[in-house]
Every structure is written in C-alpha cells, then in structure tokens.
Amino acid sequence: MMATADDPEYWTQLMATYLLHPETDHSDQLRSISSSPDFNLHFPLYIDFAELLDYDPRIAHLIFSQSNTYLQLFDEAALRTHRIVLGEMAGDEKNTVVEKKYIHVRINISGSPLECPETFPSIGRVRVQHRGILLTLKGIVIRSGAIKMHEGERKYMCHKCKNSFTVHPEVEARNSISLPSICPIQKPKPCGGTKFQYVENTIVCHDYQEIKVQESTQVLGVGAIPRSILVILKDDLVDVVKAGDDVIVTGLLTARWSPELKDVRCDLDPVLIANNVRRINELKSEIDISDAIVMKFKQFWDHFKDTPLKGRNAILRGICPQIFGLFTVKLAVALTLIGGVQHVDASGTRVRGESHLLLVGDPGTGKSQFLKFAAKLSNRSVITTGLGSTSAGLTVTAVKDGGEWMLEAGALVLADGGLCCIDEFDSMREHDRATIHEAMEQQTISVAKAGLVTTLSTKTTVFGATNPKGHYDPDQPLSVNTTLSGPLLSRFDIVLVLLDTKNPEWDAVVSSHILSEAEPDRTSNDEDLANIWPLSTLKRYIHYLKEKFKPVLTREAETVISSYYQLQRKSATDNAARTTVRMLESLIRLAQAHARLMFRNEVTRLDAVTAILCIESSMTTSAIVDCIGNALHSNFTDNPDQECILAVFLCIKCSFA
C-alpha cells in the first residue's frame, strides 16, 4: 500500500530522497557524521532553504508553515539517510562507523525568500501572526543562561491495550510533562484507557540553554526602547554564543505561561525555539561594498596621487561637515575609527590595535556632535552618558531570573568589535571609571559575581567626551583640570583639549559659516559642499580600509618613531615612564591608521610624523602644536602637501634637535 500525502511517511521518504539526490547531495555531511565515534552526541545537518525550495516547493512550504511537525520528520529522514550512508561505508574495512542516535536538520535561510520583512522582522515587530511559522530574528545576545539537562521525552504504556506512546514536555507549561486524559493510540476502535505506567529507561535528555536576544539600537529611532526575546537552544546549539555576540536565529515562535501569581492575570510570553544560530561577529554589518565602489576609491587616489594630503583632507571634510574647521579633531576621529593592526607575539601576548580618543573641552565646542557622528560611521556602536551609566551598565552585571544567576552584558561588551561612545565622562563616579581600565587596555572584562567567574571580550574603541573642572588652567596637568586619574588618561591614545578662547578672526569665520548654512542658496567659500563625501560613502570606506589593509612600518618610519620615543623617555619623570611606553604603542597604532586612511599597506615617514603631531596635540604644552595654534581653531589648509614639509621641519627642529 503506497503512502499518500496525508501520511507522514510520504513526506519522510521525499525528504530522504532530497538528502541523497545527486544535485543536492548531502552525503559528505552524512559521511562526516558517520565517521564520528560518538553515538550519543547530537549532530547538525545543514540545509539551505533556497536549495530546498528549488528542489521541491511543497516540502519547503510545509517546513515554513508547519515547522513543529515537519522539522521532526526531517530529522527522521536524516537518520534514515544516515543508515543508508552507514551501510555504504561499512563495506570499506578502513572505516570504523557507528550508528548515531540523534541528527538534527538545521535550516539556513541565507539567500532565500525567507529574508523578507514578513519572516525576518525586527524583534520589536514580532506579533501573534508569526506564531507557528519558521521565523528569523537578528539581534545581540545580552544574557546567556547556564546549560541544563532537559528531559525531552519519555514513554508510557497503557494498562488496557498494552501499547506504549511517547510524551513530550510542553513549552507552554514551562517544559512540564502532562499525561493525556485517555489513551492516544490511534486504532479503528480506541481503547479509552485512562491508566498509564512509565516504561523504564525510556527518558531521553537534551542539553538546554536559554539566552536573551535584544534588537540592535542602531535600527531604532530616538526614544524607542529596544525589545528583547527569550531564545531556547537545545543539543548542538548550546554554548555556541555568549553575551555580546551578534546573532541571526532561525526557529519556531511559540509562547509559554508566565509564573502564576495570585490576583495577577497570566499572560503568554513569546519564546523562540531555535533551529539554527549563526554568529555574525566577524561580519559586524551587512555593508555592501561592490567592485564599482572599490574602483571609485582607487580612482579617487589616482586623481590625488601627486597631492595625497589634499585627497586626505577631502575625505576628512565629510566628518561632521556641519562643524566648521576643527581639522585636528576630525583627523583624530578618523584615525580612531580606522585603528591600527593588532599584534600578537609568540607567547600569546596581545597588543591592541584599537585606539581610544578623549575630547576635553568647554561647552559648545561640538564634542557631542562628534560622538554621535562617529557612532553613525561605526558598523557597531553603543552610545551612553556618564550620568546614565554605572560600572555594571558599562561592563557586566549579574541578574537573577527564575532562581538562576545570569550575566547581562553592558555597553562595553555590547560594543565588542565596534565603538563605545561615553558622553559626559566626568559625570561618572571614580569607582565606575576604574572598572573600564581593563576593558580599554587588555580588551577583556574579568567577572566574579554571584559565583559566576568568567572573562568577556571588549575589543572596542572608546570615544569619550568631558568638560573641564571649572576654568581650564593650562599651567595645571590634565588630571587636575578633568578630575580623571593619570592611569585612566594614559589609556587614551589621543586627548584633545578644546578651549573656547576669544579670537575675533576665528569668530568672524565661524559666524559666516553658520549663517551660510542657514540660507540654502548660499554655500561656504571655504568648503565646496558638493565635494564632501556623504555618510554612506565614508562608512563603506572605513569598513573597506579595516578589512583590506594591514600596514607594516618601513625603516624610515621606525627611525622617526624611535627617535621621538627616546626623546620623550629622556625628558620623562619616573612616574611618567609608563605613560611614554604606552605612547610608543599609540604612535604605532596612529601611524598604521594614517597609512590605512591614505590607502596604503606600508607606514611611511609621513604617517609617522602625522602620528607625532596627533600625540603632540594631546599635550598641554607642545613645542610643535603651539606653533600652529589651538586645536579648536585648527582649520583645513589650501596646500596641505606643501605645508607638510613645514610640519616635518618643525618636528625635526622642536623634537629631534
């Protein structure tokens, strides 16, 4: 008797045929699974939904619309094809094969129609209509629970008909198992039995973990609260992600009862039972950089091959174009976002490649504007303020949920691989500021809270802004003017002081620029707005530089940096020795970042001099920068390549003489 479309066996056979079809052959995955000596482990079998849709749209539709039923049939089909492959491999004496008990089909929707907004919504837009279908959500893991042992099924025998049946836990009832009221065995004439007995040694257990995924704040508008959803991971999916990871989760949306409380209405909490989890930390964003865009970048630098610094300044004009001038700040922001190259020696010691930037300035100097613009340029960013953050909010906190302690990621962990902007840095308590020392230098956070001892990654760039304490006194050190400790200040590669001093010429130019912006028909005489790179182009350019360029130091650059470092060591006191050691690392990072900005894979003398100028700009008294003027009043020059010769001469005269 042939199976019909109403019979599950019909679809199981079709799925098994698909897995062994020559055009969609998954034998290699099945052979790899069969070669493993562990028979009690749970093995994943990855299926592309787009390929399945081309092969048989009926199966794809059932997997999408009735996931709970037909994914189980797909797992059964995978076990059936595994036995077929196992028989083929058993004929070879070289193979030692063992039959596996558990194989789970994992659906990859990448490149399929399921990437449409209806089946790939933001977490905040998940509604009742999505219940029961194959749903995909994207977000950041903010909480990772402990791995537990979960009872997946057990068998009972009916006393009346002596037949056994399987009972599964109910997610809606918080994974509790409830017996049916009458015997569920399907027969022409039901037995109607109501007494059941547990069959010994039939309990099947699974690894079980709950994580909490929150939607990215970058896709939300102002005032919107990021929503989160609970995700259940089982078997081979447990412990594949941690707090702070970017993930794309595909699974079945269901609901479960909230805890029963007296005189409180019981609601259903949405839960996603994961079928597949993809970590996208390496991608960080879905920025599309086509060959045509890369060609435009190359043509741009071919155009400015004789005047490279003029081309660099054309790029820098696109950073915060609404703010006039501030060339030094815009250069520092660009170098900080681009960063240097991470170095790991033979012993495993790592020197960070990310740079940190701190803006210290009077109110109204545009610090917050630079922070917000830098967050837009970064593929992954978190913005917070000193008043609205505690040490737990910046690093990690331990929370208790359902009687279990979990770690919830803070701003620095969520910004792993991106940018963390902290405005009003001075408003943070001293204890809160001390917690980020390790995160900025070692790029890790060591946690020992509520019996949870672990280390989290914080490979992030910190961009801070603070006001000076009262009136800024140039004769006092920076730590006195900002109330920030010396060790914390030494972790910033660049610290720029923006003082709103009276300068009639500068005030006239700035007021003219602001007034011209207020009138659409007028354009600035100093900047041709048509030539300013838009935000999208800048973002793609920075992303491309970080991916493609790993610049190395040339002999000339090493000589310049080494000479400057030795000079600083001679003039440094014992207390400042540690600062100058970090200064050397900062010089290398900034020089590498400038080489990237200039579209090069080698660090030249020009890059080293630019890095020195940035470091000198961080000093309250500098023989080089003081010759030029206040960083707040620094402006773009008409002939930067010619004036570069003057800058090199000043470096030699003021620092190397």
XYZ file of C-alpha atoms in Angstrom:
657
model
C 0.000 0.000 0.000
C 1.516 3.276 -1.115
C 1.743 6.226 1.264
C -0.327 9.278 0.440
C 0.272 12.975 1.021
C -1.748 12.718 4.239
C 0.668 10.144 5.607
C 3.852 11.440 7.372
C 5.746 8.522 5.856
C 5.187 10.015 2.407
C 6.947 13.240 3.302
C 9.706 11.496 5.247
C 10.545 9.469 2.153
C 10.565 12.591 -0.023
C 12.906 14.348 2.405
C 15.248 11.356 2.466
C 15.279 11.339 -1.338
C 16.162 15.031 -1.325
C 19.105 14.470 1.022
C 20.575 11.833 -1.309
C 19.654 13.458 -4.613
C 22.722 13.928 -6.874
C 22.025 17.640 -7.442
C 21.515 18.346 -3.731
C 23.786 15.664 -2.364
C 24.396 15.902 1.367
C 26.368 12.660 1.529
C 29.568 14.474 2.520
C 27.938 15.856 5.664
C 26.392 12.453 6.416
C 29.739 10.710 5.901
C 31.417 13.171 8.259
C 28.736 12.471 10.872
C 29.052 8.713 10.370
C 32.828 8.869 10.861
C 32.498 10.212 14.397
C 32.964 7.520 17.073
C 30.478 9.166 19.482
C 26.996 7.736 19.006
C 25.236 9.604 21.829
C 26.097 13.119 20.613
C 23.680 15.352 18.698
C 24.905 16.170 15.180
C 23.719 19.042 12.932
C 22.902 18.585 9.242
C 22.822 21.966 7.483
C 20.252 22.543 4.728
C 19.941 25.623 2.506
C 16.298 26.669 2.322
C 16.822 28.260 -1.095
C 18.111 24.931 -2.453
C 15.210 23.039 -0.862
C 12.742 25.495 -2.393
C 14.169 24.893 -5.873
C 14.088 21.110 -5.405
C 10.554 20.729 -4.001
C 8.470 23.822 -3.139
C 5.930 21.620 -1.329
C 8.445 20.457 1.272
C 9.784 23.999 1.684
C 6.254 25.337 2.233
C 5.498 22.711 4.890
C 8.803 23.363 6.657
C 7.930 27.067 6.730
C 4.245 26.893 7.662
C 4.195 23.786 9.907
C 7.705 23.773 11.303
C 6.952 21.921 14.529
C 5.679 18.808 12.727
C 7.759 18.632 9.583
C 11.136 19.510 11.116
C 10.732 16.383 13.237
C 10.022 14.398 10.077
C 13.124 15.956 8.501
C 15.211 14.761 11.463
C 13.786 11.274 10.974
C 14.637 11.425 7.265
C 18.200 12.473 8.173
C 18.558 9.406 10.409
C 17.209 7.209 7.620
C 19.720 8.540 5.075
C 22.450 8.241 7.716
C 21.788 4.499 7.917
C 21.992 4.241 4.113
C 25.349 6.042 4.044
C 26.464 3.946 7.009
C 25.783 0.768 5.021
C 27.849 2.071 2.118
C 30.747 2.968 4.409
C 30.619 -0.348 6.281
C 31.804 -2.141 3.150
C 35.180 -0.422 3.443
C 37.345 -2.083 6.085
C 39.218 1.186 6.678
C 36.094 2.833 8.085
C 35.052 2.323 11.677
C 31.453 3.526 11.666
C 28.897 3.688 14.458
C 25.197 4.344 14.029
C 24.152 7.682 15.510
C 21.008 8.258 17.518
C 20.447 11.978 17.010
C 20.787 14.092 13.848
C 19.075 17.472 13.641
C 18.380 19.326 10.389
C 19.408 22.984 10.667
C 17.802 25.351 8.157
C 19.908 28.161 6.692
C 17.662 30.841 5.155
C 20.508 32.928 3.726
C 19.748 33.895 0.131
C 16.180 32.591 0.288
C 12.799 34.375 0.124
C 12.510 33.951 3.907
C 14.755 37.008 4.283
C 11.764 39.226 3.530
C 10.413 41.518 6.308
C 7.369 39.267 6.900
C 9.521 36.323 8.011
C 12.581 38.322 9.114
C 11.102 41.114 11.257
C 12.810 43.121 13.954
C 12.283 41.736 17.447
C 10.031 44.648 18.361
C 7.676 43.770 15.483
C 7.082 40.118 16.424
C 3.312 39.547 16.624
C 0.802 36.717 17.014
C 0.732 36.230 13.234
C 4.314 34.914 13.376
C 3.418 32.083 15.760
C 3.951 28.623 14.328
C 5.996 29.592 11.248
C 9.712 29.413 10.606
C 10.842 32.818 11.842
C 14.248 34.525 11.725
C 15.357 37.239 14.153
C 18.543 39.281 14.380
C 19.990 40.925 17.477
C 22.614 40.995 20.204
C 22.871 38.411 22.969
C 22.507 40.370 26.203
C 22.045 37.450 28.568
C 23.317 33.889 28.484
C 21.941 31.299 30.874
C 23.547 28.175 32.288
C 23.482 24.887 30.383
C 20.966 22.496 31.909
C 19.820 18.936 31.389
C 16.352 18.896 29.868
C 14.012 15.932 29.628
C 12.953 15.701 26.001
C 10.620 12.690 26.027
C 9.566 9.583 27.910
C 7.333 6.598 27.162
C 4.231 5.347 28.918
C 2.278 2.121 28.479
C -1.493 1.913 28.540
C -2.747 -0.663 31.084
C -5.738 -1.544 28.937
C -4.303 -2.049 25.433
C -0.666 -2.626 26.496
C 0.599 -0.226 23.808
C 3.266 2.389 24.569
C 3.290 6.028 23.483
C 5.726 8.933 23.754
C 5.045 12.050 25.803
C 6.947 15.314 25.178
C 7.288 18.294 27.535
C 5.166 21.350 26.784
C 6.963 24.634 26.290
C 3.723 26.471 27.072
C 3.716 24.872 30.525
C 7.398 25.674 31.170
C 8.630 22.251 29.993
C 6.424 20.221 32.338
C 5.103 16.844 31.162
C 1.374 16.165 31.416
C -0.269 12.816 30.623
C -3.233 12.594 28.240
C -6.685 12.020 29.694
C -7.303 8.951 27.503
C -5.053 6.600 25.549
C -3.769 8.419 22.414
C -3.056 5.267 20.406
C -4.762 5.575 17.021
C -6.816 2.463 16.264
C -10.028 1.771 14.402
C -11.629 1.423 17.829
C -9.945 3.469 20.630
C -9.394 1.548 23.831
C -10.307 4.514 26.056
C -7.762 3.617 28.717
C -7.078 6.176 31.415
C -4.314 4.484 33.437
C -0.722 4.601 32.224
C 2.564 3.241 33.503
C 6.025 4.691 32.904
C 8.299 2.467 30.796
C 11.710 2.104 32.425
C 14.819 3.581 30.771
C 12.913 5.493 28.096
C 13.769 9.033 29.183
C 15.672 10.982 26.532
C 17.581 14.021 27.824
C 18.870 17.039 25.931
C 21.262 19.873 26.616
C 19.244 23.018 27.249
C 20.122 26.709 27.447
C 18.170 29.957 27.454
C 19.572 33.188 26.035
C 18.073 36.639 25.673
C 18.442 38.454 22.353
C 17.866 42.204 22.031
C 17.350 44.118 18.807
C 20.117 46.459 17.728
C 19.755 50.032 18.929
C 21.165 51.311 15.612
C 17.953 50.445 13.752
C 15.738 52.207 16.298
C 14.603 55.786 16.312
C 15.068 58.316 19.081
C 13.037 57.430 22.155
C 12.393 53.827 21.079
C 13.053 51.148 23.678
C 14.944 48.107 22.360
C 12.864 44.942 22.692
C 14.195 41.511 23.549
C 13.014 37.929 23.255
C 13.881 34.684 25.005
C 15.536 32.061 22.783
C 15.763 28.370 23.703
C 18.838 26.472 22.488
C 18.986 22.681 22.530
C 21.511 19.947 21.870
C 24.284 21.021 19.463
C 23.204 24.693 19.619
C 24.014 25.201 23.294
C 27.079 27.220 24.243
C 27.746 28.416 20.682
C 27.127 32.085 21.550
C 27.891 34.270 24.537
C 26.813 37.650 25.847
C 27.756 40.408 23.406
C 27.594 38.288 20.240
C 25.665 39.397 17.171
C 23.431 36.514 16.097
C 20.837 35.543 13.500
C 18.441 32.957 14.972
C 16.024 30.871 12.913
C 13.375 28.921 14.754
C 9.777 28.357 15.746
C 7.933 31.084 17.628
C 5.737 29.847 20.433
C 4.631 31.066 23.848
C 4.682 29.898 27.437
C 2.735 30.785 30.525
C 4.221 33.355 32.829
C 4.547 32.301 36.516
C 1.218 32.116 38.265
C 0.731 34.902 40.791
C -2.278 35.491 42.964
C -4.709 38.100 41.604
C -2.457 38.707 38.593
C -3.546 37.963 35.049
C -1.480 35.196 33.479
C -0.036 36.211 30.122
C 1.836 34.331 27.430
C 5.495 35.236 26.981
C 6.867 34.854 23.408
C 9.670 32.316 23.082
C 11.719 31.328 20.034
C 12.770 27.670 19.907
C 15.948 27.875 17.848
C 16.566 25.620 14.886
C 19.729 27.359 13.680
C 22.008 30.031 15.164
C 24.589 31.993 13.185
C 27.219 34.178 14.844
C 27.892 37.231 12.689
C 30.565 38.882 14.857
C 33.067 38.567 12.036
C 30.739 40.352 9.623
C 29.689 43.116 12.058
C 27.468 44.628 9.430
C 25.866 43.898 6.118
C 27.605 46.757 4.304
C 27.677 46.034 0.616
C 30.957 47.145 -0.935
C 30.766 46.349 -4.620
C 33.634 46.284 -7.088
C 32.349 49.549 -8.556
C 32.697 51.297 -5.188
C 36.217 49.930 -4.710
C 37.100 51.177 -8.179
C 35.848 54.652 -7.220
C 38.157 54.611 -4.186
C 41.118 53.684 -6.377
C 40.236 56.331 -8.955
C 39.985 58.901 -6.166
C 43.539 58.206 -5.025
C 44.817 58.068 -8.602
C 43.453 61.584 -9.013
C 45.309 62.764 -5.880
C 48.488 60.726 -6.379
C 50.578 63.915 -6.659
C 48.814 65.676 -3.758
C 47.834 62.841 -1.345
C 47.269 65.085 1.667
C 44.791 67.168 -0.302
C 42.881 63.962 -1.019
C 43.049 63.005 2.658
C 41.616 66.381 3.664
C 38.810 65.949 1.132
C 37.826 62.789 2.988
C 38.128 64.425 6.416
C 35.777 67.232 5.363
C 32.985 64.646 5.323
C 33.335 64.079 9.081
C 30.820 66.298 10.860
C 30.500 68.719 7.889
C 28.098 70.880 9.893
C 31.002 71.844 12.200
C 33.392 74.347 10.664
C 37.116 73.633 10.732
C 38.474 71.570 13.656
C 40.884 69.766 11.349
C 42.827 68.231 14.246
C 39.673 66.769 15.820
C 38.381 65.360 12.541
C 41.745 63.770 11.825
C 41.793 62.249 15.325
C 38.249 60.888 14.894
C 39.157 59.305 11.553
C 42.329 57.682 12.906
C 40.465 56.407 15.966
C 37.691 54.810 13.925
C 40.129 53.212 11.473
C 42.545 51.964 14.138
C 45.814 50.101 13.809
C 46.762 46.453 13.461
C 46.585 44.106 16.429
C 49.871 42.409 17.279
C 50.205 39.018 18.973
C 53.689 37.740 19.811
C 54.872 34.142 20.136
C 53.955 33.969 23.827
C 50.364 34.961 23.107
C 50.694 38.481 24.495
C 48.382 40.780 22.579
C 48.851 44.467 21.869
C 45.556 46.068 20.947
C 45.024 47.664 17.574
C 42.049 49.800 18.605
C 42.707 53.425 19.566
C 40.873 55.458 22.204
C 40.013 59.162 21.956
C 39.020 61.672 24.638
C 37.753 65.178 23.924
C 38.124 67.665 26.784
C 36.535 70.992 26.053
C 34.358 73.862 27.048
C 30.601 73.644 26.443
C 29.585 74.417 22.876
C 32.746 73.130 21.201
C 30.928 70.283 19.378
C 32.078 67.285 21.439
C 28.703 65.529 21.485
C 28.255 66.135 17.769
C 31.485 64.291 17.041
C 30.395 61.412 19.293
C 27.076 60.980 17.520
C 28.624 61.238 14.069
C 31.327 58.698 14.956
C 28.601 56.300 16.146
C 26.928 56.580 12.731
C 30.211 55.821 10.964
C 30.870 52.674 13.003
C 29.346 49.370 11.946
C 28.531 48.604 15.568
C 28.203 51.278 18.206
C 26.744 51.960 21.651
C 26.173 55.482 22.980
C 25.823 56.196 26.684
C 26.463 59.018 29.136
C 28.344 59.223 32.388
C 25.223 60.245 34.272
C 23.215 57.346 32.879
C 25.830 54.622 33.367
C 27.174 52.663 36.296
C 30.042 50.203 36.411
C 27.556 47.365 35.895
C 25.916 49.166 32.978
C 29.287 49.676 31.302
C 30.791 46.254 31.941
C 28.559 43.359 33.017
C 26.008 42.716 35.723
C 24.686 39.598 37.415
C 20.891 39.262 37.382
C 18.655 36.611 38.894
C 15.979 35.172 36.652
C 13.821 32.271 37.748
C 16.090 31.434 40.664
C 19.184 31.316 38.448
C 22.013 33.831 38.220
C 22.910 35.050 34.748
C 25.335 37.578 33.308
C 23.870 40.515 31.401
C 26.213 42.392 29.080
C 26.875 46.112 29.497
C 27.771 48.803 26.983
C 31.438 47.829 26.508
C 30.576 44.164 25.924
C 27.736 45.005 23.550
C 30.137 47.247 21.594
C 32.663 44.428 21.151
C 34.181 44.852 17.708
C 32.791 48.359 17.344
C 32.664 51.741 19.079
C 31.556 52.720 22.588
C 30.799 56.445 22.943
C 30.661 57.806 26.500
C 29.499 61.396 26.795
C 29.915 63.424 29.996
C 32.804 61.222 31.059
C 33.451 63.422 34.070
C 29.981 62.708 35.499
C 30.880 59.080 36.206
C 31.845 58.145 39.710
C 35.503 57.341 40.319
C 34.620 53.723 41.094
C 32.713 53.414 37.814
C 35.595 54.906 35.825
C 38.036 52.466 37.420
C 36.095 49.463 36.093
C 36.906 50.266 32.465
C 40.700 50.222 32.876
C 40.983 46.545 31.962
C 38.430 46.868 29.168
C 40.423 49.655 27.484
C 43.898 48.131 27.693
C 43.545 44.315 27.876
C 40.224 44.399 25.977
C 38.649 41.947 28.390
C 36.436 42.167 31.455
C 37.100 39.705 34.261
C 33.931 38.958 36.193
C 33.447 37.320 39.591
C 29.849 37.956 40.598
C 27.272 35.726 42.313
C 29.521 32.685 41.890
C 29.986 33.365 38.164
C 33.675 33.671 37.275
C 34.450 34.354 33.628
C 36.140 36.705 31.161
C 34.267 38.615 28.451
C 35.701 40.213 25.306
C 35.614 44.005 24.941
C 37.566 44.551 21.742
C 36.119 48.007 21.345
C 37.183 51.570 20.672
C 36.293 54.029 23.451
C 35.391 57.578 22.425
C 34.828 59.823 25.436
C 33.913 63.469 25.917
C 34.162 65.506 29.101
C 34.069 69.076 30.351
C 36.978 70.554 32.312
C 36.518 71.132 36.021
C 35.735 74.836 36.134
C 38.017 77.136 34.168
C 40.753 75.224 32.360
C 44.215 76.133 33.692
C 46.953 75.405 31.121
C 49.579 75.505 33.874
C 47.995 72.524 35.665
C 48.227 68.916 34.449
C 45.301 67.378 32.610
C 44.342 65.137 35.542
C 43.795 68.206 37.734
C 41.706 70.011 35.112
C 39.467 66.996 34.424
C 39.426 65.092 37.765
C 40.369 61.990 35.753
C 43.165 59.849 37.155
C 46.519 59.601 35.403
C 46.268 55.832 34.719
C 42.910 56.311 33.030
C 44.140 59.224 30.910
C 47.181 57.212 29.821
C 44.891 54.640 28.216
C 43.611 57.185 25.724
C 45.797 57.407 22.627
C 44.690 60.975 21.885
C 43.374 63.529 24.394
C 42.399 66.776 22.683
C 41.710 69.933 24.697
C 39.254 72.335 23.039
C 39.271 75.734 24.711
C 36.771 78.387 23.682
C 39.225 81.271 23.733
C 38.462 84.682 22.297
C 39.712 85.045 18.743
C 37.976 87.768 16.672
C 39.206 86.417 13.332
C 38.040 82.881 14.115
C 34.683 84.117 15.429
C 34.073 86.032 12.192
C 34.814 82.977 10.037
C 32.645 80.640 12.148
C 29.701 83.039 12.227
C 29.905 83.425 8.456
C 29.850 79.623 8.040
C 26.817 79.179 10.328
C 24.899 81.953 8.596
C 25.623 80.472 5.168
C 24.236 77.108 6.328
C 21.032 78.821 7.434
C 20.472 80.061 3.870
C 20.105 77.168 1.387
C 21.035 79.295 -1.623
C 24.414 80.185 -0.204
C 27.395 77.856 0.047
C 30.537 78.157 2.077
C 33.507 79.774 0.377
C 35.931 77.549 2.214
C 34.304 74.208 1.573
C 32.635 73.035 -1.604
C 29.757 71.018 -0.187
C 29.382 69.091 -3.430
C 32.809 67.502 -2.922
C 32.170 66.343 0.652
C 31.861 62.570 0.943
C 28.396 61.520 2.162
C 27.969 59.425 5.305
C 27.305 56.185 3.420
C 30.495 56.538 1.362
C 32.582 57.336 4.434
C 31.165 54.326 6.254
C 31.967 51.990 3.372
C 35.446 53.487 3.006
C 36.340 52.957 6.679
C 34.931 49.429 6.594
C 36.965 48.624 3.475
C 40.186 50.028 4.956
C 39.869 47.930 8.112
C 39.195 44.778 6.115
C 41.818 45.073 3.353
C 44.844 46.955 4.724
C 47.334 45.624 7.294
C 50.137 48.211 7.039
C 53.658 47.498 8.276
C 56.299 50.018 9.339
C 59.082 50.974 6.962
C 62.638 51.644 8.123
C 62.172 55.417 7.815
C 59.004 55.362 9.907
C 60.669 53.232 12.582
C 63.551 55.716 12.787
C 61.212 58.701 13.259
C 59.085 56.964 15.899
C 62.092 55.556 17.737
C 63.857 58.942 17.872
C 60.744 60.674 19.176
C 60.174 57.959 21.783
C 63.759 58.145 23.047
C 63.482 61.916 23.365
C 60.308 61.570 25.425
C 61.970 58.979 27.667
C 64.828 61.342 28.379
C 62.522 64.147 29.430
C 60.005 61.950 31.280
C 59.990 61.531 35.037
C 59.826 58.133 36.748
C 56.084 58.483 37.288
C 55.553 59.218 33.606
C 57.615 56.272 32.349
C 54.590 54.050 31.967
C 52.837 56.778 30.001
C 55.653 57.049 27.477
C 55.689 53.256 26.973
C 52.025 53.427 26.071
C 52.831 56.456 23.950
C 55.062 54.292 21.756
C 52.235 51.826 21.185
C 49.878 54.735 20.449
C 52.324 56.155 17.907
C 52.447 52.841 16.058
C 48.656 52.483 16.062
C 48.091 56.038 14.824
C 50.759 55.715 12.130
C 49.157 52.485 10.897
C 45.721 54.131 10.941
C 47.007 57.063 8.880
C 48.577 54.677 6.379
C 45.183 52.985 6.040
C 43.500 56.344 5.613
C 45.962 57.120 2.805
C 45.068 53.814 1.079
C 48.472 52.235 1.685
C 49.817 48.991 3.082
C 53.065 50.467 4.402
C 53.736 53.106 7.060
C 55.924 55.884 5.659
C 57.728 58.810 7.265
C 54.671 60.994 6.573
C 52.435 58.647 8.603
C 54.895 58.664 11.497
C 55.064 62.493 11.512
C 51.259 62.711 11.461
C 51.080 60.344 14.435
C 53.589 62.532 16.306
C 51.514 65.624 15.570
C 48.433 63.887 16.995
C 50.355 62.916 20.140
C 51.754 66.421 20.467
C 48.234 67.803 20.145
C 47.361 65.750 23.229
C 49.884 67.657 25.338
C 49.007 70.851 27.125
C 52.399 72.340 26.248
C 53.926 71.366 22.927
C 56.731 72.979 21.002
C 55.213 71.776 17.739
C 51.479 72.327 18.068
C 51.771 75.618 19.926
C 53.466 76.993 16.819
C 50.275 76.257 14.909
C 47.587 77.238 17.420
C 44.664 75.934 19.438
C 43.174 72.625 18.260
C 39.718 74.210 18.360
C 40.868 76.836 15.887
C 42.665 74.432 13.556
C 41.362 74.695 10.024
C 41.865 72.958 6.683
C 44.703 74.467 4.687
C 44.710 75.215 0.977
C 48.030 73.475 0.217
C 48.479 70.714 2.800
C 51.151 68.883 0.811
C 53.412 71.936 0.715
C 52.785 72.696 4.386
C 53.614 69.077 5.236
C 57.256 69.934 4.544
C 56.980 72.683 7.162
C 55.435 70.251 9.625
C 58.286 67.793 9.149
C 60.796 70.605 9.630
C 59.040 71.676 12.848
C 59.168 68.102 14.150
C 62.875 67.924 13.471
C 63.552 71.379 14.919
C 61.373 71.076 18.046
C 61.686 67.405 18.918
C 64.776 65.915 17.359
C 67.252 68.769 17.704
